[in-house]
PDB file of C-alpha atoms in Angstrom:
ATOM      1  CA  UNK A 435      97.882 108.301  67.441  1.00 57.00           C
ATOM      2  CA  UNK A 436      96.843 111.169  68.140  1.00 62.00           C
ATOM      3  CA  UNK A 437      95.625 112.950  71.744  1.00 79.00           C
ATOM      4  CA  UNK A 438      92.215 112.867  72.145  1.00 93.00           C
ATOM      5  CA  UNK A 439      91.683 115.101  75.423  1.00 92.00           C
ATOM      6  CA  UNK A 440      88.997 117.028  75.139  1.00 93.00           C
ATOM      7  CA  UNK A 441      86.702 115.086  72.632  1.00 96.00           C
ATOM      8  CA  UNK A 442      84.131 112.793  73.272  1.00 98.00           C
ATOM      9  CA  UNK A 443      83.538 109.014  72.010  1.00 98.00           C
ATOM     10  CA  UNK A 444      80.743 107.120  72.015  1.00 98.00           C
ATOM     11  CA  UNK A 445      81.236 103.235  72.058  1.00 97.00           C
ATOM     12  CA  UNK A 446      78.643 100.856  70.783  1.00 96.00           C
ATOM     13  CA  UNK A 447      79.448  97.033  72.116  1.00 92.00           C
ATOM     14  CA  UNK A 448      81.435  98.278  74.696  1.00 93.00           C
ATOM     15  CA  UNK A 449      80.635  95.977  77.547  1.00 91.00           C
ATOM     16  CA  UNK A 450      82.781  93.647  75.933  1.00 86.00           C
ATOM     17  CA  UNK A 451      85.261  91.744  73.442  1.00 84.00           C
ATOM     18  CA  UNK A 452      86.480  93.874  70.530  1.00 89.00           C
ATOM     19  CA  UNK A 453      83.866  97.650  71.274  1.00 92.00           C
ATOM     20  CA  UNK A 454      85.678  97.254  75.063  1.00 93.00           C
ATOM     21  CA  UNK A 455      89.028  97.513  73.917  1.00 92.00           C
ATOM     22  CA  UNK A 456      88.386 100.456  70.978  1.00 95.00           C
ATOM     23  CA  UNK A 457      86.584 101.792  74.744  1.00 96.00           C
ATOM     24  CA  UNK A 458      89.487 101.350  76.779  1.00 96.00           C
ATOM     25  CA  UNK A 459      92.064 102.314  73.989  1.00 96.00           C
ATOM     26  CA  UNK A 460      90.160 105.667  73.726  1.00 97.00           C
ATOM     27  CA  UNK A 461      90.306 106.042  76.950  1.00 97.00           C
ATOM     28  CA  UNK A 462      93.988 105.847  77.168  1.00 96.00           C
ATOM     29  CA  UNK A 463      94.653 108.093  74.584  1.00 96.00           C
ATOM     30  CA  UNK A 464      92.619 111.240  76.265  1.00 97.00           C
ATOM     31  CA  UNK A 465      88.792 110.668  75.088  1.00 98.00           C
ATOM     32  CA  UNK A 466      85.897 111.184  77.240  1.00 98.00           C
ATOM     33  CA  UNK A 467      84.659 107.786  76.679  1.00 98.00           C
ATOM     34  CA  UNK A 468      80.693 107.127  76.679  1.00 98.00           C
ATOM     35  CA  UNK A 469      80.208 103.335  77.354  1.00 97.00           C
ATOM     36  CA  UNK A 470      77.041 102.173  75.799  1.00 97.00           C
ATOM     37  CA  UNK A 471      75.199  98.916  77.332  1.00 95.00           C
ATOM     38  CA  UNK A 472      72.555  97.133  77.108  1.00 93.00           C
ATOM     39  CA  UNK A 473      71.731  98.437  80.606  1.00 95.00           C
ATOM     40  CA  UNK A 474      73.542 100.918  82.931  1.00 96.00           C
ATOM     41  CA  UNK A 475      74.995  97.965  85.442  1.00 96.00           C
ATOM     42  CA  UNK A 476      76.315  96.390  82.493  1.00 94.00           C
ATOM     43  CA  UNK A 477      78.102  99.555  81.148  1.00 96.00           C
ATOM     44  CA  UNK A 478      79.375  99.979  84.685  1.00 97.00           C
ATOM     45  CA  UNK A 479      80.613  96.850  85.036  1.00 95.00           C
ATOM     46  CA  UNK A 480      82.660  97.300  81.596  1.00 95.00           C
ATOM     47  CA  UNK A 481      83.680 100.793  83.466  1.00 97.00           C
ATOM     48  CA  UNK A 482      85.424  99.214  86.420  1.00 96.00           C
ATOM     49  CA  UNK A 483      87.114  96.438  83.990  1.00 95.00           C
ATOM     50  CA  UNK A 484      88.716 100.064  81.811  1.00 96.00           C
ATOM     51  CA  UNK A 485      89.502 101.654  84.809  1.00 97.00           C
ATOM     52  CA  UNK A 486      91.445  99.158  85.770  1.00 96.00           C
ATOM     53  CA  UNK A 487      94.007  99.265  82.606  1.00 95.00           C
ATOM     54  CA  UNK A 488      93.236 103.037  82.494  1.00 96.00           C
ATOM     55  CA  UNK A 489      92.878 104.408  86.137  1.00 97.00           C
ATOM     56  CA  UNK A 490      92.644 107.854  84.674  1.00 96.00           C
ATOM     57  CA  UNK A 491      89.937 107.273  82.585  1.00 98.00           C
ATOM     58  CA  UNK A 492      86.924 109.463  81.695  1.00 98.00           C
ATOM     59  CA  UNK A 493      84.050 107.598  81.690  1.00 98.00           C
ATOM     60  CA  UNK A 494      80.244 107.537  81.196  1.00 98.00           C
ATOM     61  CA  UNK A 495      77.368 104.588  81.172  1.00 98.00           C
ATOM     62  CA  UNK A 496      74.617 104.846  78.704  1.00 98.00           C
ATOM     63  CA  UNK A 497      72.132 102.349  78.681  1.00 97.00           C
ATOM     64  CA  UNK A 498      70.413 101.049  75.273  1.00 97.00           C
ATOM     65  CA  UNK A 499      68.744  98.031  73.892  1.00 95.00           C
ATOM     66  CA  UNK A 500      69.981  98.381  69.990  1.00 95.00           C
ATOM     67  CA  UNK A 501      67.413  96.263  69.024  1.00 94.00           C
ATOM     68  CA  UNK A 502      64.997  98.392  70.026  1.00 96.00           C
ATOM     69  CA  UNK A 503      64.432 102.001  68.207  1.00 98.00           C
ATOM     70  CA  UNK A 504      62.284 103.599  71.225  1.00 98.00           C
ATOM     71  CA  UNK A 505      65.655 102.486  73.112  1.00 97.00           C
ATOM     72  CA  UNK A 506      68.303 103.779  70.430  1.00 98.00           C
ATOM     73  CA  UNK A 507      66.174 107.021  70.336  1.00 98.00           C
ATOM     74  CA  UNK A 508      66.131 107.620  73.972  1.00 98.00           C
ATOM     75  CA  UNK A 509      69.767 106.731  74.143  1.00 98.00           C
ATOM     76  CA  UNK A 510      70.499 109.658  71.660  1.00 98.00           C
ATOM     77  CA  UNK A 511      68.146 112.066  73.681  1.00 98.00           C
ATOM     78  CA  UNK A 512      69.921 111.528  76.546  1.00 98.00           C
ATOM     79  CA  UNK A 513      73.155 111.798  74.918  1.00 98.00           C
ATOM     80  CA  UNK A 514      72.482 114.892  73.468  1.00 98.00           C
ATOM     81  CA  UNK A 515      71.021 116.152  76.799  1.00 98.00           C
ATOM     82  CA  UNK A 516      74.975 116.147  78.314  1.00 98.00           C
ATOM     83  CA  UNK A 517      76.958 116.917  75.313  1.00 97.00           C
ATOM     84  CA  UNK A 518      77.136 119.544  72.539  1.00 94.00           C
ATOM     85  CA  UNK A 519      79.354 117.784  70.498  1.00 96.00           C
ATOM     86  CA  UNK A 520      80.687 114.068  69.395  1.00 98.00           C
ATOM     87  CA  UNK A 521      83.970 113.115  68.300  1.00 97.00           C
ATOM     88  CA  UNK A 522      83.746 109.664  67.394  1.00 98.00           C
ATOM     89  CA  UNK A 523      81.292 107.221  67.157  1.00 98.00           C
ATOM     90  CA  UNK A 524      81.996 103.461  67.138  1.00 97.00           C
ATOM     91  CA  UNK A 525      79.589 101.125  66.125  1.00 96.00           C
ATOM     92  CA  UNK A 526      81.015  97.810  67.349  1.00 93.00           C
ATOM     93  CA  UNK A 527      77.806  96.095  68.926  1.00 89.00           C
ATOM     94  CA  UNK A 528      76.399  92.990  66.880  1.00 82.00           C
ATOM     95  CA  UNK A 529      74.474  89.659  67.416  1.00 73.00           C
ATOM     96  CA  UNK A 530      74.780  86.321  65.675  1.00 65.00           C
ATOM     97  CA  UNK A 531      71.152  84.645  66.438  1.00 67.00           C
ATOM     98  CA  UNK A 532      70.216  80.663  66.215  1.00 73.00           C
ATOM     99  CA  UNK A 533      66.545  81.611  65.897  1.00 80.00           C
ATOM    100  CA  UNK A 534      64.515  84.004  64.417  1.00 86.00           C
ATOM    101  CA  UNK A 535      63.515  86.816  67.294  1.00 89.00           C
ATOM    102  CA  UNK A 536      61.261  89.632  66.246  1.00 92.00           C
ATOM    103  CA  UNK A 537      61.671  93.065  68.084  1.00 94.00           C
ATOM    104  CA  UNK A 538      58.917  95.407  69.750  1.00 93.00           C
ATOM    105  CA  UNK A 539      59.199  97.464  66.231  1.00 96.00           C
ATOM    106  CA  UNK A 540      58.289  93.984  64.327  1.00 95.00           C
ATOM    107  CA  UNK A 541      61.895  93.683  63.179  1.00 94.00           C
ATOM    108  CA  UNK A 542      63.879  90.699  62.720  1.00 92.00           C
ATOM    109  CA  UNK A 543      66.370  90.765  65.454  1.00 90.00           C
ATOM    110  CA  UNK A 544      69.586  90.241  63.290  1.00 89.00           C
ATOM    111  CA  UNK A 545      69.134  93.085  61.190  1.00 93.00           C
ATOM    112  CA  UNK A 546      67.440  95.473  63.574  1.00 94.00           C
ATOM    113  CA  UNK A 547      70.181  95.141  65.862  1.00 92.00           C
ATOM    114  CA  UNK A 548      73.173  94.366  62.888  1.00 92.00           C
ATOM    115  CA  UNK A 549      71.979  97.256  60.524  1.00 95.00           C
ATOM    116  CA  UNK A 550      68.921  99.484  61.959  1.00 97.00           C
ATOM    117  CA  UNK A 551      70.842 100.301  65.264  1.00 96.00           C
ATOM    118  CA  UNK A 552      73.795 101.792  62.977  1.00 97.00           C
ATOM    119  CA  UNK A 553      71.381 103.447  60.684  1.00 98.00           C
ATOM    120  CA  UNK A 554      69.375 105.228  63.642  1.00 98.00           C
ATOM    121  CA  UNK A 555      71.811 105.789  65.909  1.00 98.00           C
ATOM    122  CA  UNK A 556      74.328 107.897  63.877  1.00 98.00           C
ATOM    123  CA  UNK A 557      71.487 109.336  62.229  1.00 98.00           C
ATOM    124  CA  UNK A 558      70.595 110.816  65.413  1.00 98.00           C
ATOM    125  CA  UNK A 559      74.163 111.752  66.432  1.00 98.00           C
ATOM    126  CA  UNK A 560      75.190 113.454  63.203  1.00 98.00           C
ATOM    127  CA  UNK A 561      74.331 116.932  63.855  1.00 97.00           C
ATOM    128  CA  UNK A 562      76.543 116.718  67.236  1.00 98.00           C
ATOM    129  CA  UNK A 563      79.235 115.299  64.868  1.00 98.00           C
ATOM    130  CA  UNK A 564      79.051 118.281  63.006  1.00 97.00           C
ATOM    131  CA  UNK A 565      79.522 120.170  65.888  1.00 96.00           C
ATOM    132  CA  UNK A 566      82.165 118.171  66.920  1.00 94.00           C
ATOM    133  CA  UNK A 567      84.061 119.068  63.368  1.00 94.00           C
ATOM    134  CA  UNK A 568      83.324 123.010  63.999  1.00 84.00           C
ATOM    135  CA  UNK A 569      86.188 122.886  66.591  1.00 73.00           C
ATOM    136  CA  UNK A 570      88.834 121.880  63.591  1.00 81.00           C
ATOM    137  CA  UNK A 571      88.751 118.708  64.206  1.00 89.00           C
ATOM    138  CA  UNK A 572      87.555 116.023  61.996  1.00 97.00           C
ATOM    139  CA  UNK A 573      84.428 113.524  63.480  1.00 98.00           C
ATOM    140  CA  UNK A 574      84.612 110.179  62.700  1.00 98.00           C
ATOM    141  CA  UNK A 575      81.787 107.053  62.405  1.00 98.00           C
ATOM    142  CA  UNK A 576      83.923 103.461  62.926  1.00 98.00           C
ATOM    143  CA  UNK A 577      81.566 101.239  61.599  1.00 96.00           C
ATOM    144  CA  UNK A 578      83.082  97.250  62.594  1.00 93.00           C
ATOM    145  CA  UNK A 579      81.673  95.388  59.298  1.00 92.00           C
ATOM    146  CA  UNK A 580      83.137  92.453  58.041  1.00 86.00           C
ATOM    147  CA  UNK A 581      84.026  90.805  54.428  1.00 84.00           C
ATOM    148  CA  UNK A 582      80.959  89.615  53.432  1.00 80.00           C
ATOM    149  CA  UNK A 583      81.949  87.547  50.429  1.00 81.00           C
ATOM    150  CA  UNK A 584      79.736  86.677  47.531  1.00 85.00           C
ATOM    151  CA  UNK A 585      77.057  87.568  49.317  1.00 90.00           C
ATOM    152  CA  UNK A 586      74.095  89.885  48.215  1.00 93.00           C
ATOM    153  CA  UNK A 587      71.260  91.786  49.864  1.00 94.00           C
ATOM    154  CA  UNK A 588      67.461  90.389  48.983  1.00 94.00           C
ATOM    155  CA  UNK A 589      65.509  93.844  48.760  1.00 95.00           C
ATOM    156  CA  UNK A 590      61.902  91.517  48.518  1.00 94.00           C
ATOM    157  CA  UNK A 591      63.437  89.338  52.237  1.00 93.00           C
ATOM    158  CA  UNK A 592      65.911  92.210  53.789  1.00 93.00           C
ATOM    159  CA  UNK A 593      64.793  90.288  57.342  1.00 92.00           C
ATOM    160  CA  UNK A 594      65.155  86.606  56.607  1.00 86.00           C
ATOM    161  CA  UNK A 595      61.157  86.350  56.914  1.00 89.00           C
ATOM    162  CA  UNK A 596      61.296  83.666  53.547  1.00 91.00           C
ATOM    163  CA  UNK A 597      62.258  80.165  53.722  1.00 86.00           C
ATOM    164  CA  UNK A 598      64.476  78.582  56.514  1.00 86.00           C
ATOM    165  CA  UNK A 599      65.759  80.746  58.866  1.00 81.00           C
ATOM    166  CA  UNK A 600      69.899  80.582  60.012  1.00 80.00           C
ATOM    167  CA  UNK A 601      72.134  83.009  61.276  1.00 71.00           C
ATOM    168  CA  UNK A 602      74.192  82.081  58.171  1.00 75.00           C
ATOM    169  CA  UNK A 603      71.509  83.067  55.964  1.00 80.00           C
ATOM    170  CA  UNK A 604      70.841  85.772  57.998  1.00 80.00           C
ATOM    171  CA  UNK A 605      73.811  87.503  59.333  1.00 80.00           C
ATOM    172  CA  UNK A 606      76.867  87.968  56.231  1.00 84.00           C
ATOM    173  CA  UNK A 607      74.095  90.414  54.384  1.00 87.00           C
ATOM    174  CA  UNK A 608      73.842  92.796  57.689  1.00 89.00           C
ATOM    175  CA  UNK A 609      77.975  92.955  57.274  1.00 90.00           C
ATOM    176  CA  UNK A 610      77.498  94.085  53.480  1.00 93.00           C
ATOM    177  CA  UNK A 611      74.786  96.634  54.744  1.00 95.00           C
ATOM    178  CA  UNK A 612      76.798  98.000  56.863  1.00 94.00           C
ATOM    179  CA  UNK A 613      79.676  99.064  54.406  1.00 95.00           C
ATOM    180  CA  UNK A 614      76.716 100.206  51.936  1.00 97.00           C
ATOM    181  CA  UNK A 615      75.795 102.469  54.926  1.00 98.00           C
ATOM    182  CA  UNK A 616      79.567 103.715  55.568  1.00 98.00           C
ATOM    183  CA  UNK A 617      79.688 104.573  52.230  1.00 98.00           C
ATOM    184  CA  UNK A 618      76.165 106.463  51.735  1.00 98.00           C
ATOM    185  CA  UNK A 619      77.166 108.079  55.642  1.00 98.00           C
ATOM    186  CA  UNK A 620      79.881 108.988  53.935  1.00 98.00           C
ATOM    187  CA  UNK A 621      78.800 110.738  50.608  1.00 98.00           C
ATOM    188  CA  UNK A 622      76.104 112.062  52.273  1.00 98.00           C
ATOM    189  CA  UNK A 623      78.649 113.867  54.939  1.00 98.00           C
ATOM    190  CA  UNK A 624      81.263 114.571  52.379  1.00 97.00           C
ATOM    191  CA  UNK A 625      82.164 118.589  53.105  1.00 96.00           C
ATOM    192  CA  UNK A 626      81.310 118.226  56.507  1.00 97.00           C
ATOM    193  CA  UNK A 627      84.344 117.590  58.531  1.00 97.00           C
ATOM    194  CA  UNK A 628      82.768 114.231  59.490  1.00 98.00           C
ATOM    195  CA  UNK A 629      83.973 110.915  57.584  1.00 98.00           C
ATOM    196  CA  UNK A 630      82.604 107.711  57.949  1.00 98.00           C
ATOM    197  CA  UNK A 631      84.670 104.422  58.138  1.00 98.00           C
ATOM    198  CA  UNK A 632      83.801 100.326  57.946  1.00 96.00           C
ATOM    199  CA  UNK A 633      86.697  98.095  59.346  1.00 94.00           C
ATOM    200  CA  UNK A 634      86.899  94.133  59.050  1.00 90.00           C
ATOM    201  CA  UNK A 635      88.424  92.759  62.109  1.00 85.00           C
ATOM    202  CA  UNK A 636      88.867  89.616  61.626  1.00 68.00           C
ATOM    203  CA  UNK A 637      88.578  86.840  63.775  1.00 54.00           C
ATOM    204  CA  UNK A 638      88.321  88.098  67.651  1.00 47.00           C
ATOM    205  CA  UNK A 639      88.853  85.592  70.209  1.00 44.00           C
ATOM    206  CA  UNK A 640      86.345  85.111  72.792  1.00 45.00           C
ATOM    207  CA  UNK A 641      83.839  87.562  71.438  1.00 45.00           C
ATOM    208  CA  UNK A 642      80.125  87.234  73.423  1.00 45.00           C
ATOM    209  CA  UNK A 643      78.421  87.553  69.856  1.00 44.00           C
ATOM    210  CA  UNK A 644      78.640  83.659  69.939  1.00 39.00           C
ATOM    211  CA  UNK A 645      77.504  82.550  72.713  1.00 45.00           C
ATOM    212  CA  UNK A 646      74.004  82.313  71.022  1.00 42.00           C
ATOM    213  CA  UNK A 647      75.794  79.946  68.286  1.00 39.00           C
ATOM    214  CA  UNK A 648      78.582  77.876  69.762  1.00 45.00           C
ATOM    215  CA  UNK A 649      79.702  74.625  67.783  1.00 45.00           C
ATOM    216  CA  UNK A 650      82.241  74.827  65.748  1.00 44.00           C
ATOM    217  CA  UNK A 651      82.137  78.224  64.280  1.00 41.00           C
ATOM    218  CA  UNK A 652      82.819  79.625  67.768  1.00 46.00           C
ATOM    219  CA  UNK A 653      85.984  76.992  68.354  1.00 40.00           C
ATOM    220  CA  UNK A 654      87.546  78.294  65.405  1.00 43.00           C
ATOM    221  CA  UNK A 655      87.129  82.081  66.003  1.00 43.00           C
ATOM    222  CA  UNK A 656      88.743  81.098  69.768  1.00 45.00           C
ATOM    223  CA  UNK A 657      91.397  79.171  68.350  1.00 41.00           C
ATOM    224  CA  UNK A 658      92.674  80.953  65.301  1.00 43.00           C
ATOM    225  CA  UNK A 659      91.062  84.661  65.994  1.00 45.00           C
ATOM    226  CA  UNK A 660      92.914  87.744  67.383  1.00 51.00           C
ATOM    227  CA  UNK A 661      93.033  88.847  70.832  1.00 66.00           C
ATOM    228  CA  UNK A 662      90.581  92.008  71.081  1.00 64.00           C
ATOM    229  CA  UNK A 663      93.365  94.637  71.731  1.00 71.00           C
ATOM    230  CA  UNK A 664      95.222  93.546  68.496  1.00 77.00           C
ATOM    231  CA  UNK A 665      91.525  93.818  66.613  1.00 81.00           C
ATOM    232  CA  UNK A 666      91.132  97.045  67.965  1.00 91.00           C
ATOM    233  CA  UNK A 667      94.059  98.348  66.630  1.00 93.00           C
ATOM    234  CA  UNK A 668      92.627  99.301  62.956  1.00 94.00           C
ATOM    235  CA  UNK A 669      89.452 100.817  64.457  1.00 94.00           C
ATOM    236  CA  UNK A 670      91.501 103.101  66.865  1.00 96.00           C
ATOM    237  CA  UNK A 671      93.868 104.071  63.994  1.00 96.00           C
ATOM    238  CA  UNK A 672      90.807 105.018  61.817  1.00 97.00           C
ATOM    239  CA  UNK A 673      89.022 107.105  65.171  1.00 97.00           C
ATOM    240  CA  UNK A 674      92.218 108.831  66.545  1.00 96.00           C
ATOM    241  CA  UNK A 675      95.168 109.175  63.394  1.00 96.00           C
ATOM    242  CA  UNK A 676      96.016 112.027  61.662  1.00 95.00           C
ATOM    243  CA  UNK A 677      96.481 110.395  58.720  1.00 95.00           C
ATOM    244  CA  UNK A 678      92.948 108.992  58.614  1.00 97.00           C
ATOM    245  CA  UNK A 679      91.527 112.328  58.754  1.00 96.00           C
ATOM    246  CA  UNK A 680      90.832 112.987  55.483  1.00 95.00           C
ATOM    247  CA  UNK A 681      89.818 109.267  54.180  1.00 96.00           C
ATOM    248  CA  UNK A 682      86.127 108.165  54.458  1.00 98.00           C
ATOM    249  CA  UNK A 683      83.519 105.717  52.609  1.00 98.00           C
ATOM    250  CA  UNK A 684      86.067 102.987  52.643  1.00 97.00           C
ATOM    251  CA  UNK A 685      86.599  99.345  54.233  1.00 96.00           C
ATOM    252  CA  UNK A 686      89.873  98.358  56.014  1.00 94.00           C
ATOM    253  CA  UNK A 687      91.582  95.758  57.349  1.00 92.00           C
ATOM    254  CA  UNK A 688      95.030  95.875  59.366  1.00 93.00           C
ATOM    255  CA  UNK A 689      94.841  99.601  58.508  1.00 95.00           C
ATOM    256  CA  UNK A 690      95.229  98.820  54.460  1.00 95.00           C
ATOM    257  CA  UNK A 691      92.105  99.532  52.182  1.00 96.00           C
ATOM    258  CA  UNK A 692      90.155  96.310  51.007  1.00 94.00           C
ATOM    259  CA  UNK A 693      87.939  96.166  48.265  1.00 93.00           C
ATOM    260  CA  UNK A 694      84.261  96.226  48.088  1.00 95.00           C
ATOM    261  CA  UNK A 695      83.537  93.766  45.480  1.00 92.00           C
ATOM    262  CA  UNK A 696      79.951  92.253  44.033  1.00 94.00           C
ATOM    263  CA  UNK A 697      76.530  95.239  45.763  1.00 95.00           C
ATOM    264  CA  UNK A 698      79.206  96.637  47.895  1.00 95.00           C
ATOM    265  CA  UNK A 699      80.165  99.079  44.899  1.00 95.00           C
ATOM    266  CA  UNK A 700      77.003  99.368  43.672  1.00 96.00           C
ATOM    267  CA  UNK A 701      75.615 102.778  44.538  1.00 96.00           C
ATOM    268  CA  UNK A 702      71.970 101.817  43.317  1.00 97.00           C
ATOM    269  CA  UNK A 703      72.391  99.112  46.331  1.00 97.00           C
ATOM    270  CA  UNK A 704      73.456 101.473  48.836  1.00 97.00           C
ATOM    271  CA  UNK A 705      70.388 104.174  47.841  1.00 97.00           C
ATOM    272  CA  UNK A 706      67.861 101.244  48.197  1.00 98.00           C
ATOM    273  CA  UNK A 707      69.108  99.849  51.570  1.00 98.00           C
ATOM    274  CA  UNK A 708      69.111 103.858  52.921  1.00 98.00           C
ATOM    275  CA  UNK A 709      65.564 104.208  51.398  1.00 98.00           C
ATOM    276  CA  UNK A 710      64.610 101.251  53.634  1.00 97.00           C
ATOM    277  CA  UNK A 711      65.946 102.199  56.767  1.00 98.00           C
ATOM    278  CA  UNK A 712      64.843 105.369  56.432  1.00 98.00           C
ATOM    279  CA  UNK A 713      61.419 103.760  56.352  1.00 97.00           C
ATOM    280  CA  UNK A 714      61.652 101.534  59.077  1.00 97.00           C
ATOM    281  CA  UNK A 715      62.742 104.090  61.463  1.00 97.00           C
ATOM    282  CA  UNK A 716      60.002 106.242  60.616  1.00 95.00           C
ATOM    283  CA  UNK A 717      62.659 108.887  59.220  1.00 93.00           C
ATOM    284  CA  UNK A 718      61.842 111.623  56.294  1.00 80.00           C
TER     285      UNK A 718
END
């Protein structure tokens, strides 16, 4: 890996599990790291619990409700307030649901937080990626997806609004948004000196995303998954490597390409899911 002193990350998730080891592994190579929480105690908290592994590290709270665009929007502002420039962005944060929440915007929790937060939020950070890329360096987006399977995205029910609600129903078509997403980022960014990368983890042990769900689903992850350190070793490799530098719009796993069968190589898929964002934040 590369050094990373002097840049700046920005760390979605990172109060715990697998965004709070890409955090501290950032950290240790060099990065300013910005911790991003749902509230500034909490992205202290995961600040004394890096420093501890890294007692040298550079470190920042930000506080943001993902699920919330007023939230994600001030999060950005404030951001952009301290820093010219970003480095690398990790979106790692995620929530597996039981029930059916709706946000303050009127969004269904699952996606807003799953696929709006990682629409808005780079959105807002790209032009300080760009900046980022003026020093010679390339920026990178680490977008933590997943395999998603046979599944497909319902343009008429993008929110789960139709029939029975489950976070099965609801949850594998945010993971397929969010490689159409890395791969429109990255088109759309192509030329700029920022690329834009989806990784598939795998199975993380001990992850807080299930707490919500429990059962089974959350035995199995615990007894079969990955520690978060060995998880975060793709993601880092993609945000820090030389050798990544130049790669973008693609999904990885144990730092080899995978494909993107089924929507997730359809382009007109990816243009209609960016159309609909776009929408729901409000955005031109």
């Amino acid at each position: 890996m590369a050094s990373m002193k002097g840049t700046v990350a920005l760390v979605t998730g990172a109060t715990g599990g697998l965004g709070n080891a890409v955090a501290t592994g950032l950290a240790r190579e060099g990065a300013s790291v910005v911790v991003l929480g749902r509230s500034t105690a909490r992205a202290e908290q995961a600040m004394e619990g890096i420093r501890a592994l890294v007692p040298a590290a550079v470190l920042e709270p930000l506080a943001c409700d993902l699920s919330d665009q007023s939230s994600i929007r001030a999060a950005a502002a404030g951001f952009l307030s301290r820093h010219d420039g970003l480095d690398v962005l990790v979106n790692a944060a995620g929530v597996f649901r039981k029930e059916r929440h709706v946000t303050p915007d009127g969004l269904e929790l699952t996606f807003a937080t799953n696929v709006m937060a990682y629409f808005l939020l780079t959105s807002l950070l790209l032009d300080a990626l760009k900046q980022g890329a003026r020093a010679g360096r390339t920026s990178r987006i680490v977008n933590i997806a997943s395999r998603y399977g046979n599944t497909k995205l319902n343009f008429d029910d993008l929110q789960t609004a139709q029939g029975t609600y489950s976070y099965l129903r609801s949850t594998p078509p945010t993971m397929l948004a969010r490689v159409l997403l890395t791969q429109e980022f990255a088109q759309r960014l192509a030329g700029t000196g920022v690329v834009a990368n989806a990784v598939h983890p795998g199975l993380v042990k001990n992850t807080t995303l299930l707490q919500d769900v429990g059962g089974p689903f959350r035995w199995i992850t615990n007894t079969f998954g990955a520690p978060a350190e060995k998880a975060a070793d793709t993601p880092l490799w993609l945000a820090t490597s030389p050798e990544t530098a130049a790669v973008s719009g693609k999904l990885w796993a144990k730092r080899k390409e995978l494909p993107t069968p089924g929507m997730g190589s359809d382009p007109e898929a990816r243009r209609r899911l960016w159309d609909a964002c776009s929408r729901l934040a409000g955005m031109p």
